[in-house]
Coordinates of C-alpha atoms in Angstrom, one line a residue:
Chain D
M16 CA 81.3 0.3 -27.8
S17 CA 81.0 3.6 -28.3
D18 CA 77.3 3.9 -27.9
L19 CA 76.4 7.6 -27.1
T20 CA 72.3 7.6 -27.2
I21 CA 70.7 8.7 -23.5
N22 CA 67.4 8.2 -21.9
T23 CA 65.9 11.8 -22.6
N24 CA 63.6 11.7 -20.4
L25 CA 66.2 11.1 -17.3
A26 CA 68.6 13.9 -18.9
R27 CA 66.0 16.1 -19.1
K28 CA 65.1 15.8 -15.4
I29 CA 68.3 16.1 -13.8
L30 CA 68.9 18.8 -16.0
T31 CA 66.2 21.1 -15.3
G32 CA 66.4 19.9 -11.7
F33 CA 70.0 21.2 -12.2
I34 CA 69.6 24.8 -13.5
H35 CA 66.4 25.4 -10.9
T36 CA 68.5 24.5 -7.6
E37 CA 71.3 26.0 -8.5
I38 CA 70.2 29.1 -10.0
T39 CA 67.7 29.0 -7.0
R40 CA 70.1 28.3 -4.1
T41 CA 71.8 30.8 -4.2
G42 CA 68.6 33.8 -4.2
F43 CA 68.2 34.1 -7.9
S44 CA 65.5 33.2 -10.3
R45 CA 66.4 33.8 -13.4
A46 CA 68.8 33.4 -16.5
V47 CA 70.1 34.9 -18.9
I48 CA 71.4 33.1 -22.3
A49 CA 73.0 34.1 -25.2
L50 CA 71.0 32.7 -28.0
S51 CA 72.5 32.3 -31.1
G52 CA 70.0 30.3 -32.7
G53 CA 72.1 27.2 -33.2
V54 CA 71.3 24.0 -31.2
D55 CA 73.1 23.9 -28.5
S56 CA 71.9 27.5 -26.9
S57 CA 68.7 27.1 -28.1
L58 CA 68.7 23.5 -25.7
S59 CA 69.4 25.7 -23.0
C60 CA 66.3 28.2 -23.9
Y61 CA 64.0 25.2 -23.4
L62 CA 65.5 23.4 -20.5
A63 CA 65.9 26.8 -18.7
A64 CA 62.2 28.3 -19.7
E65 CA 61.0 24.0 -18.1
A66 CA 62.7 24.6 -14.9
L67 CA 62.7 28.6 -14.3
G68 CA 59.0 29.8 -16.3
P69 CA 59.5 31.3 -19.2
E70 CA 58.6 34.7 -17.9
N71 CA 62.3 34.3 -16.0
V72 CA 64.3 33.9 -19.2
L73 CA 66.2 36.2 -21.4
A74 CA 67.6 35.1 -24.4
I75 CA 69.9 37.6 -25.6
R76 CA 70.3 37.6 -30.0
M77 CA 74.0 39.2 -30.3
P78 CA 74.6 40.0 -34.3
Y79 CA 77.1 40.7 -35.8
K80 CA 76.7 42.5 -39.1
S81 CA 78.1 39.6 -41.2
S82 CA 75.6 37.5 -38.6
S83 CA 73.7 35.0 -40.8
Q84 CA 69.9 35.9 -41.3
D85 CA 69.2 32.2 -40.6
S86 CA 70.8 32.5 -37.0
L87 CA 68.1 35.2 -36.2
E88 CA 65.4 33.4 -37.5
H89 CA 66.0 30.6 -35.7
A90 CA 66.4 31.7 -32.2
Q91 CA 62.8 34.2 -33.3
L92 CA 61.6 30.3 -33.3
V93 CA 62.8 29.4 -30.2
I94 CA 61.8 32.4 -28.6
D95 CA 58.3 32.2 -30.0
D96 CA 57.9 28.5 -28.9
T97 CA 59.2 28.7 -25.4
G98 CA 57.5 32.6 -24.6
I99 CA 60.7 33.5 -23.0
Q100 CA 61.4 37.1 -22.7
S101 CA 63.8 38.3 -25.5
L102 CA 66.2 41.1 -26.4
T103 CA 68.5 41.8 -29.9
V104 CA 71.6 43.7 -29.0
P105 CA 74.2 43.9 -32.1
I106 CA 77.7 43.9 -31.1
T107 CA 79.3 45.5 -34.3
D108 CA 79.5 48.9 -33.0
M109 CA 81.8 47.0 -30.1
V110 CA 83.5 45.2 -32.2
D111 CA 84.4 47.5 -35.2
P112 CA 86.3 50.3 -33.2
L113 CA 88.6 47.4 -32.1
F114 CA 89.7 46.6 -35.8
E115 CA 89.7 50.2 -36.8
Q116 CA 93.2 50.2 -35.3
F117 CA 94.1 47.0 -35.9
P118 CA 92.9 46.7 -39.5
D119 CA 95.8 43.5 -40.1
G120 CA 93.5 41.7 -37.6
D121 CA 93.0 37.8 -38.8
R122 CA 89.5 36.2 -38.5
I123 CA 91.0 34.2 -35.4
R124 CA 91.1 37.7 -33.6
R125 CA 87.6 39.2 -34.8
G126 CA 85.7 36.0 -33.8
N127 CA 87.1 36.1 -30.5
A128 CA 86.5 39.3 -29.7
M129 CA 83.0 38.6 -31.2
A130 CA 83.1 35.8 -28.7
R131 CA 84.2 38.2 -25.8
A132 CA 81.8 41.4 -27.0
R133 CA 78.7 39.1 -25.8
M134 CA 80.2 37.8 -22.6
I135 CA 80.5 41.9 -21.8
V136 CA 76.4 42.1 -23.3
L137 CA 75.6 39.1 -21.6
Y138 CA 77.1 39.7 -18.2
D139 CA 75.9 43.5 -18.4
Q140 CA 72.2 41.7 -18.9
S141 CA 72.9 39.5 -16.4
S142 CA 73.2 42.6 -14.1
A143 CA 69.7 44.4 -15.3
F144 CA 67.6 41.4 -15.2
D145 CA 69.3 39.9 -11.8
G146 CA 69.3 36.5 -13.2
L147 CA 72.7 34.3 -13.8
V148 CA 74.0 33.6 -16.8
I149 CA 73.6 29.5 -17.8
G150 CA 76.6 28.6 -20.4
S151 CA 75.7 26.5 -23.8
G152 CA 79.4 25.0 -24.3
N153 CA 78.9 21.0 -25.2
K154 CA 81.4 18.5 -24.1
T155 CA 82.6 18.0 -27.8
E156 CA 83.8 21.3 -27.7
I157 CA 85.0 21.6 -23.8
L158 CA 87.2 18.7 -24.8
L159 CA 88.7 20.4 -27.6
G160 CA 88.9 23.1 -26.8
Y161 CA 86.6 24.8 -29.3
T162 CA 85.5 27.7 -27.3
T163 CA 86.7 31.0 -27.0
L164 CA 88.4 31.7 -23.2
Y165 CA 86.1 34.5 -21.1
G166 CA 83.9 34.9 -24.6
D167 CA 81.2 31.6 -25.0
S168 CA 83.3 30.0 -22.1
A169 CA 82.0 32.6 -19.7
Y170 CA 79.0 31.7 -17.7
A171 CA 77.4 30.7 -13.8
L172 CA 76.3 27.2 -14.9
N173 CA 76.3 25.2 -17.7
P174 CA 73.5 22.6 -18.0
L175 CA 75.0 21.0 -21.5
G176 CA 79.3 20.5 -20.8
D177 CA 78.9 16.6 -20.0
L178 CA 76.8 16.0 -23.2
Y179 CA 78.5 15.2 -26.8
K180 CA 77.5 17.2 -29.5
T181 CA 75.3 14.4 -30.7
Q182 CA 73.8 13.4 -27.6
V183 CA 72.9 17.7 -27.5
R184 CA 70.8 17.0 -30.6
Q185 CA 68.9 14.1 -29.1
L186 CA 68.0 15.9 -26.0
A187 CA 67.1 18.9 -28.6
G188 CA 64.6 17.0 -30.5
A189 CA 63.4 15.1 -27.7
V190 CA 62.7 18.6 -25.5
G191 CA 61.1 19.9 -28.8
V192 CA 63.8 22.3 -30.3
P193 CA 62.8 23.0 -34.3
D194 CA 63.7 20.6 -36.2
V195 CA 65.2 23.2 -38.3
I196 CA 67.7 24.0 -35.9
V197 CA 68.7 20.0 -34.6
S198 CA 69.5 19.0 -38.3
K199 CA 71.2 22.0 -39.3
P200 CA 75.3 22.4 -39.7
P201 CA 76.4 23.5 -36.7
T202 CA 78.3 27.1 -36.6
A203 CA 80.0 29.5 -34.9
D204 CA 79.0 31.9 -37.2
L205 CA 82.0 34.3 -36.1
W206 CA 82.6 34.9 -40.7
Q207 CA 80.5 33.9 -43.5
G208 CA 80.1 30.3 -44.3
Q209 CA 82.5 29.1 -41.2
T210 CA 81.3 25.8 -39.8
D211 CA 82.7 23.6 -37.2
E212 CA 82.8 20.2 -39.0
G213 CA 84.5 22.0 -41.9
E214 CA 86.8 24.2 -39.4
L215 CA 87.5 21.1 -37.5
G216 CA 88.7 18.9 -39.9
F217 CA 85.9 16.1 -39.2
T218 CA 82.4 15.5 -38.3
Y219 CA 81.0 15.8 -34.5
D220 CA 79.6 11.8 -35.2
E221 CA 83.2 10.7 -35.6
V222 CA 84.8 12.5 -32.9
D223 CA 82.1 12.0 -30.1
R224 CA 82.5 8.5 -31.1
L225 CA 86.5 8.8 -30.8
L226 CA 86.0 11.1 -27.4
Y227 CA 83.7 9.2 -25.7
M228 CA 86.2 5.5 -26.0
L229 CA 88.9 8.0 -24.8
V230 CA 87.9 9.9 -21.9
D231 CA 84.5 8.1 -21.2
E232 CA 85.7 4.8 -21.3
R233 CA 89.2 5.2 -20.6
Y234 CA 90.7 3.1 -23.9
R235 CA 94.6 3.9 -24.9
P236 CA 94.9 6.0 -28.2
E237 CA 96.6 2.8 -29.7
E238 CA 93.2 0.6 -28.7
C239 CA 90.8 3.8 -30.8
V240 CA 93.7 2.2 -33.9
T241 CA 92.7 -1.1 -33.4
A242 CA 89.2 -0.1 -32.6
G243 CA 89.0 1.2 -36.0
F244 CA 90.1 5.0 -36.2
E245 CA 92.1 6.8 -38.6
Q246 CA 95.7 7.3 -36.2
E247 CA 96.3 10.3 -37.2
F248 CA 93.0 11.6 -36.4
V249 CA 92.9 9.6 -33.1
H250 CA 96.4 11.9 -32.4
D251 CA 95.4 15.1 -33.4
V252 CA 92.3 14.7 -31.4
V253 CA 95.0 13.7 -28.6
N254 CA 96.7 16.6 -29.0
R255 CA 93.9 19.1 -28.8
I256 CA 92.2 17.7 -25.7
R257 CA 96.1 18.6 -24.1
R258 CA 96.7 21.4 -25.8
A259 CA 92.9 23.0 -25.0
H260 CA 93.8 22.1 -21.3
F261 CA 94.7 25.5 -19.9
K262 CA 91.0 26.2 -21.4
R263 CA 89.5 24.3 -18.7
V264 CA 90.8 25.2 -15.1
L265 CA 91.4 28.2 -13.5
P266 CA 94.9 29.8 -14.0
P267 CA 97.7 28.6 -11.4
I268 CA 98.2 31.1 -8.8
A269 CA 102.1 31.0 -7.7
K270 CA 102.1 29.4 -3.9
L271 CA 103.9 31.2 -1.4
S272 CA 102.1 31.1 1.9
K273 CA 100.8 28.1 3.8
R274 CA 97.5 28.3 2.9
T275 CA 96.6 28.9 -0.8
V276 CA 93.5 29.6 -2.9
G277 CA 93.2 26.7 -5.6
Y278 CA 95.7 24.6 -3.3
D279 CA 94.5 24.0 0.6
F280 CA 91.7 26.7 0.7
L281 CA 89.2 24.2 -1.1
Y282 CA 85.4 24.9 -0.8
P283 CA 82.5 23.6 -3.0
R284 CA 81.1 26.4 -5.0
D285 CA 77.3 26.2 -3.0
W286 CA 79.5 26.6 0.3
G287 CA 76.8 27.3 2.5
T288 CA 73.9 27.2 0.6
Chain A
M1 CA 55.9 -8.0 14.3
P2 CA 55.3 -5.3 11.9
L3 CA 58.0 -2.4 11.7
T4 CA 57.2 1.1 10.2
L5 CA 60.6 2.4 8.3
A6 CA 60.8 5.9 7.0
L7 CA 63.7 6.7 4.6
A8 CA 64.2 10.0 4.3
Q9 CA 65.5 11.0 1.0
I10 CA 66.6 14.7 1.8
N11 CA 68.5 16.9 0.0
T12 CA 70.8 19.2 2.2
H13 CA 72.0 22.8 2.9
L14 CA 75.8 22.3 2.2
G15 CA 77.6 23.3 5.2
D16 CA 74.5 24.6 7.1
V17 CA 74.3 22.2 10.4
G18 CA 71.0 24.6 11.6
A19 CA 69.5 24.1 8.6
N20 CA 69.6 20.7 8.4
L21 CA 68.7 19.9 11.6
E22 CA 65.6 22.3 11.5
K23 CA 64.7 19.8 8.6
H24 CA 65.4 16.7 11.1
L25 CA 63.5 17.7 13.7
S26 CA 60.4 18.2 11.3
L27 CA 60.6 15.4 8.7
V28 CA 61.2 13.4 12.3
I29 CA 57.6 14.7 13.8
E30 CA 56.1 13.8 10.3
A31 CA 57.5 10.0 9.7
Q32 CA 56.2 10.0 13.4
S33 CA 52.3 11.0 12.6
M34 CA 52.3 8.9 9.6
G35 CA 53.1 5.9 12.0
A36 CA 56.6 5.1 11.7
D37 CA 59.1 3.7 14.1
L38 CA 62.4 4.5 12.8
I39 CA 63.5 7.0 10.4
V40 CA 66.3 6.8 8.1
F41 CA 68.4 9.7 6.8
P42 CA 71.5 9.7 4.7
E43 CA 75.2 10.1 4.7
L44 CA 76.1 13.2 6.2
S45 CA 72.2 14.6 6.4
L46 CA 73.4 17.2 8.7
T47 CA 75.9 18.8 6.4
G48 CA 75.9 18.0 3.0
Y49 CA 78.3 15.8 1.3
V50 CA 81.1 18.1 -0.8
L51 CA 82.5 19.4 1.9
Q52 CA 86.1 20.1 1.4
D53 CA 87.8 22.7 3.5
L54 CA 83.9 22.6 5.7
V55 CA 85.0 19.4 7.4
S56 CA 86.2 20.9 11.0
S57 CA 83.6 23.2 10.9
V58 CA 80.6 21.3 10.5
A59 CA 81.8 18.3 12.9
I60 CA 79.7 17.6 16.0
R61 CA 79.9 14.9 19.0
P62 CA 77.0 12.4 18.7
S63 CA 76.0 13.4 22.7
A64 CA 73.5 15.1 25.1
E65 CA 75.8 17.4 25.3
D66 CA 76.1 19.0 21.9
P67 CA 74.1 21.3 21.5
Q68 CA 72.6 20.1 17.6
F69 CA 72.9 16.8 18.7
R70 CA 71.1 16.9 21.9
H71 CA 67.9 17.7 19.8
L72 CA 67.9 14.8 17.9
L73 CA 68.2 12.6 21.1
E74 CA 65.4 14.4 22.3
A75 CA 63.7 13.3 19.1
S76 CA 64.0 9.8 19.4
D77 CA 61.7 9.6 22.3
N78 CA 58.9 8.6 20.4
I79 CA 60.9 6.9 17.1
D80 CA 65.1 5.6 16.8
L81 CA 66.6 7.8 14.4
V82 CA 69.2 7.0 12.1
V83 CA 71.4 10.6 11.3
G84 CA 74.8 11.1 9.3
F85 CA 76.7 13.7 9.9
V86 CA 80.6 14.2 10.8
D87 CA 82.6 13.0 13.8
E88 CA 85.2 14.9 15.3
D89 CA 86.4 12.2 18.1
S90 CA 88.5 13.2 21.4
R91 CA 92.0 13.4 19.1
H92 CA 90.6 16.2 17.2
R93 CA 89.9 12.9 14.2
F94 CA 86.8 13.9 11.6
F95 CA 85.0 10.6 10.4
I96 CA 82.0 10.1 8.6
A97 CA 79.7 9.1 10.8
S98 CA 76.0 7.7 11.0
A99 CA 74.4 7.3 14.7
Y100 CA 71.4 5.1 16.0
L101 CA 69.5 6.9 18.2
S102 CA 66.5 5.5 20.2
R103 CA 64.5 6.8 23.6
G104 CA 66.7 9.4 24.2
R105 CA 69.7 7.4 24.1
V106 CA 73.4 6.9 21.4
L107 CA 72.8 2.7 20.3
H108 CA 75.7 2.8 18.2
V109 CA 78.0 5.3 15.9
H110 CA 79.5 4.3 13.2
H111 CA 82.6 5.5 11.4
K112 CA 82.9 5.0 7.8
V113 CA 85.5 2.4 7.3
Y114 CA 86.2 2.7 3.2
L115 CA 86.7 6.4 2.0
P116 CA 86.5 6.2 -1.6
T117 CA 89.8 8.8 -2.7
Y118 CA 89.5 7.8 -6.7
G119 CA 87.9 9.4 -9.5
L120 CA 85.3 12.1 -8.6
F121 CA 85.8 11.3 -4.6
D122 CA 88.4 13.1 -2.5
E123 CA 87.1 11.4 1.1
G124 CA 90.4 10.0 2.3
R125 CA 91.6 13.4 1.8
F126 CA 89.6 15.2 4.4
F127 CA 88.6 12.2 6.8
A128 CA 89.9 9.9 9.2
W129 CA 89.4 5.8 8.0
G130 CA 86.8 3.9 10.8
D131 CA 88.0 1.0 12.1
N132 CA 85.2 -1.3 13.5
I133 CA 82.1 -3.2 11.8
R134 CA 79.7 -3.9 14.4
A135 CA 76.3 -5.1 14.9
F136 CA 74.1 -4.0 18.5
D137 CA 71.1 -4.8 19.8
T138 CA 67.7 -2.6 19.2
R139 CA 64.5 -2.5 20.6
F140 CA 63.4 -4.2 17.0
G141 CA 65.8 -6.4 16.7
R142 CA 69.6 -6.7 16.2
M143 CA 71.0 -4.2 12.8
G144 CA 73.8 -2.8 12.1
I145 CA 75.2 0.0 9.7
L146 CA 77.6 1.0 6.5
I147 CA 78.3 4.5 4.8
C148 CA 77.9 4.2 1.3
E149 CA 81.0 2.9 -0.1
D150 CA 81.3 0.6 2.9
F151 CA 78.7 -1.5 1.4
W152 CA 80.5 -1.4 -2.3
H153 CA 82.9 -3.8 -0.7
A154 CA 81.3 -7.3 0.1
S155 CA 82.9 -7.7 3.5
P156 CA 81.3 -5.2 5.6
P157 CA 77.7 -6.5 4.8
Y158 CA 79.2 -10.0 5.2
L159 CA 80.3 -9.2 8.8
L160 CA 77.5 -7.9 9.8
W161 CA 75.4 -10.4 8.6
L162 CA 78.0 -12.7 11.4
D163 CA 77.8 -10.4 14.1
G164 CA 74.0 -11.1 14.2
A165 CA 72.3 -7.8 11.7
D166 CA 69.1 -9.3 10.5
M167 CA 68.7 -5.6 9.1
L168 CA 71.1 -4.0 7.4
L169 CA 71.0 -0.1 7.6
F170 CA 72.5 1.5 4.6
T171 CA 72.7 5.4 4.1
S172 CA 74.5 6.8 1.1
A173 CA 75.3 10.2 -1.0
S174 CA 75.7 8.7 -4.1
P175 CA 76.5 10.9 -6.5
G176 CA 75.0 10.1 -9.9
R177 CA 76.6 9.4 -12.9
G178 CA 76.2 7.1 -15.9
L179 CA 73.9 8.3 -18.8
S180 CA 72.9 5.9 -21.1
E181 CA 69.9 4.8 -22.6
A182 CA 68.4 3.0 -19.6
P183 CA 65.6 5.1 -17.8
S184 CA 68.3 5.2 -14.8
L185 CA 71.6 6.3 -14.2
E186 CA 74.4 3.0 -14.2
S187 CA 75.5 4.5 -10.6
A188 CA 71.2 3.0 -9.3
R189 CA 71.8 0.3 -10.9
W190 CA 74.9 -0.8 -9.9
V191 CA 73.2 -0.2 -5.8
E192 CA 70.2 -1.5 -6.7
R193 CA 71.7 -4.9 -8.0
I194 CA 74.1 -5.1 -4.6
N195 CA 71.2 -4.3 -2.7
Q196 CA 69.9 -7.2 -3.3
A197 CA 71.9 -9.6 -4.0
Y198 CA 72.8 -8.9 -0.3
A199 CA 68.9 -9.6 1.0
S200 CA 69.3 -12.5 -0.9
L201 CA 72.6 -14.0 -0.3
F202 CA 71.9 -13.5 3.9
T203 CA 68.7 -13.4 3.8
T204 CA 68.4 -10.7 6.0
F205 CA 66.2 -7.2 5.5
V206 CA 68.4 -4.7 3.5
V207 CA 67.6 -0.7 3.8
H208 CA 69.4 1.6 2.0
S209 CA 68.1 5.5 2.2
N210 CA 70.3 7.5 -0.8
R211 CA 70.4 11.9 -0.3
A212 CA 68.5 14.0 -3.0
G213 CA 69.5 17.4 -4.6
Y214 CA 72.6 18.8 -6.4
E215 CA 75.8 20.1 -5.1
D216 CA 78.0 22.2 -7.2
G217 CA 77.1 20.1 -10.4
L218 CA 77.0 16.7 -8.6
N219 CA 73.0 15.6 -8.9
F220 CA 72.0 12.9 -6.0
W221 CA 69.2 9.9 -7.1
G222 CA 67.3 9.1 -4.4
G223 CA 65.9 5.9 -5.1
S224 CA 66.1 4.3 -1.8
T225 CA 64.8 1.5 -1.2
V226 CA 64.2 -1.8 1.3
F227 CA 64.5 -5.6 0.2
D228 CA 63.0 -8.2 2.3
P229 CA 65.2 -11.4 3.3
D230 CA 63.4 -12.8 -0.1
G231 CA 65.5 -10.5 -1.9
K232 CA 62.2 -8.7 -3.1
L233 CA 62.0 -5.2 -3.4
M234 CA 59.6 -3.8 -0.9
V235 CA 59.6 -0.2 -1.7
K236 CA 61.8 2.4 -3.7
G237 CA 61.3 6.1 -3.1
P238 CA 61.6 8.2 -6.4
Y239 CA 64.6 9.1 -8.4
H240 CA 66.6 12.5 -8.4
Q241 CA 63.8 14.3 -5.7
E242 CA 63.0 14.0 -2.2
D243 CA 60.5 12.5 -0.1
L244 CA 59.7 10.4 3.0
V245 CA 59.5 7.1 1.3
L246 CA 57.1 5.0 4.1
S247 CA 57.5 1.0 4.0
E248 CA 56.0 -1.8 6.6
I249 CA 57.7 -4.6 7.3
D250 CA 57.3 -7.8 8.9
L251 CA 60.4 -9.3 10.7
N252 CA 58.5 -12.5 11.1
H253 CA 59.6 -12.7 7.4
L254 CA 63.2 -13.8 8.5
H255 CA 61.9 -16.8 10.2
R256 CA 60.1 -17.8 6.8
A257 CA 62.9 -17.4 4.9
R258 CA 65.7 -18.8 6.5
T259 CA 63.7 -22.2 7.5
R260 CA 63.4 -22.0 3.5
L261 CA 67.3 -21.3 3.0
P262 CA 69.3 -21.6 5.9
L263 CA 72.1 -20.1 4.8
L264 CA 73.2 -18.3 7.9
R265 CA 73.0 -21.8 9.1
D266 CA 75.4 -23.7 6.9
E267 CA 77.6 -20.8 6.9
R268 CA 81.2 -22.3 7.7
T269 CA 82.7 -19.2 9.3
A270 CA 85.8 -21.7 10.2
L271 CA 86.0 -22.6 7.0
V272 CA 86.4 -19.0 6.6
M273 CA 88.5 -18.1 8.7
R274 CA 91.1 -20.6 8.1
E275 CA 91.5 -19.7 4.2
L276 CA 91.6 -16.3 4.8
N277 CA 94.8 -16.9 7.2
R278 CA 96.5 -18.8 4.1
I279 CA 95.6 -16.5 1.6
I280 CA 97.0 -13.2 4.2
L281 CA 100.1 -15.2 5.0
A282 CA 100.9 -16.4 1.5
G283 CA 100.2 -12.5 0.2
E284 CA 102.8 -11.7 2.1
Q285 CA 105.6 -14.1 1.7
V286 CA 104.7 -13.3 -2.0
N287 CA 105.0 -10.0 -1.4
R288 CA 108.7 -10.5 0.2

C-alpha cells in the first residue's frame, strides 16, 4: 500500500537533468547551496556537482554558535568528496544583536531568525558567485510545514521537493553521500539536542507512509485508520497539512483590475527559455 | 515497401517559435541525410507545452502565407513531416494541432480532441476542443494523427482504423510522473502498454513521438516508439533525453499480419453502431 522504494538511477537522471536545464536555460552555469551537513543538503550538493561540475557549485556552511561540531565536520566530508567550492560564514553576529533587543525571544523566534539570516547570506553569495540558489526541502517537510517561510524555503529551484525524507535517504545512499550522514538522526540544529523526530512527535518512516497514502494515493483519512494508523496521528497530520498550506502558495493579491498576477496573468516560470 | 521513419524527440524553447523552427529545419536536414522518408515531431513542437497565457502570441496558421510555417512547407519538398503547433482558426479559436506536410502541401491538420483538464493539466482552460477524427492519404498509404490524451481514449484510434488508417501517428508532450522501484516512470509504462495494445488490436503500425526536456518542474520522458502490426516493438528512443530515432519499417508487413489475423475484415461496425445508439439512447432515458 505504501511502498516508497524508488529507482535511484532514474531519479538521479531526472534530477541532474532538471538542475542542469533549469540553471542553464536562464543563462546561468553555477549554483549555491546551504550545506548543513544533513542528508538533504548533502544530497543537493552531490546532484548539483554531477549536473553542473563541482567547480560550478558553492556550498556555504553557516554555523551559529550553538551549532554542533558534527554538522561542520559532516559538511566537510561532502565538500571533500564532491570537490565543490566552499565557504563558511558564521551567522552568530547577525542573529544575536536582534535578540539583544528582544532578550525574551523564544527558541522558535530564534530558530526562524537563524534560518532567515542564512537565507540573507545565501542570496548575497548567489549574487557574488553568479549562481542560482538550489534548495533542499523535501516533500515531507513541505507537506508538514516544517520549514521557515523566507528562510530555508527560499530558493530558485528545488530538486528534492517531490521526494519524501525516506526516499531522500535512499537516493543519498545511492549517489554516495557518506553513511554517517545518511544514517544520523535528522535535525534542524537550531538548538542543542534538537531532532526533527523529537520535535514532530513521530518518525519519518511512519509519517512518510501515511503522507504517501493521503497525498499520492488519495486515500481518505478514515481509510488510513482502517489500514492501521492511529486515529490521533492521522488527524494530527491532516491538520498539519492544512495549517501549513500558506507556506506552499504565493500570498494572495487582492484582485481589482481586469488582469491580475496570479489569477488571469498566467505564465510559466520558464517563459521564453 | 520499405519506409524509414524519424522520430524527433526534441526539447523546445518555451514560447519561442523562431528558435524552435530553426531546430525543426536543421533536424529535417539531418533526418533527410540519414535517409528518412517521414519525420515526426512531438506535440506543440514549435511552441513548447506549458504555454498558459502565451497561447495567443505563439499561434500560427498552417499555410504558405504564414511567415514561419512557409519554411516548413518548403522543407517538406523531399521529406514528409509532422509538426506540432498552436493553430488559430479564422474565428480566433486556438487549437493544439499537428499537421502532415508533404511536397510543399498540407495534407492534413488534426486538432486535439481530448484536452486534459485535471491533475497537473489545464488545457481546456486555454484551448478549443477539436471536433474531427479523420484518416488521410499520403504517398506512403493512409494514416491518422492523434495527440496525447486523444489516444488515452480507445475510440479515436478505433475510428482512425475504421477510416482506413494503416499507420497511427501519435504525438505527445507527456509529463513524466509516477516514480517507483521500476526503471521507467509509470506514465511511460502506461503509454507503451496502450500503444502496443493498439498495434496488436488493430494490426497496424503505431508510431509515437514524445517530447524530451523540462518545463518549470515538469520532465518529458522521450522514449519514442514504433510498434509493428504484430504488436512488436521495432524501436524505442532513450528516456529523458533528446534524440533523432530512426526506424525502417516494411509496409508489406500489413499484408502478412492481416492474413494471419483478419481482425479488420471481421470487425462488425454496423453492430457497434447499433449497440452504441442503443447505449446512448438508454443513457438519455436514464438521465431524464
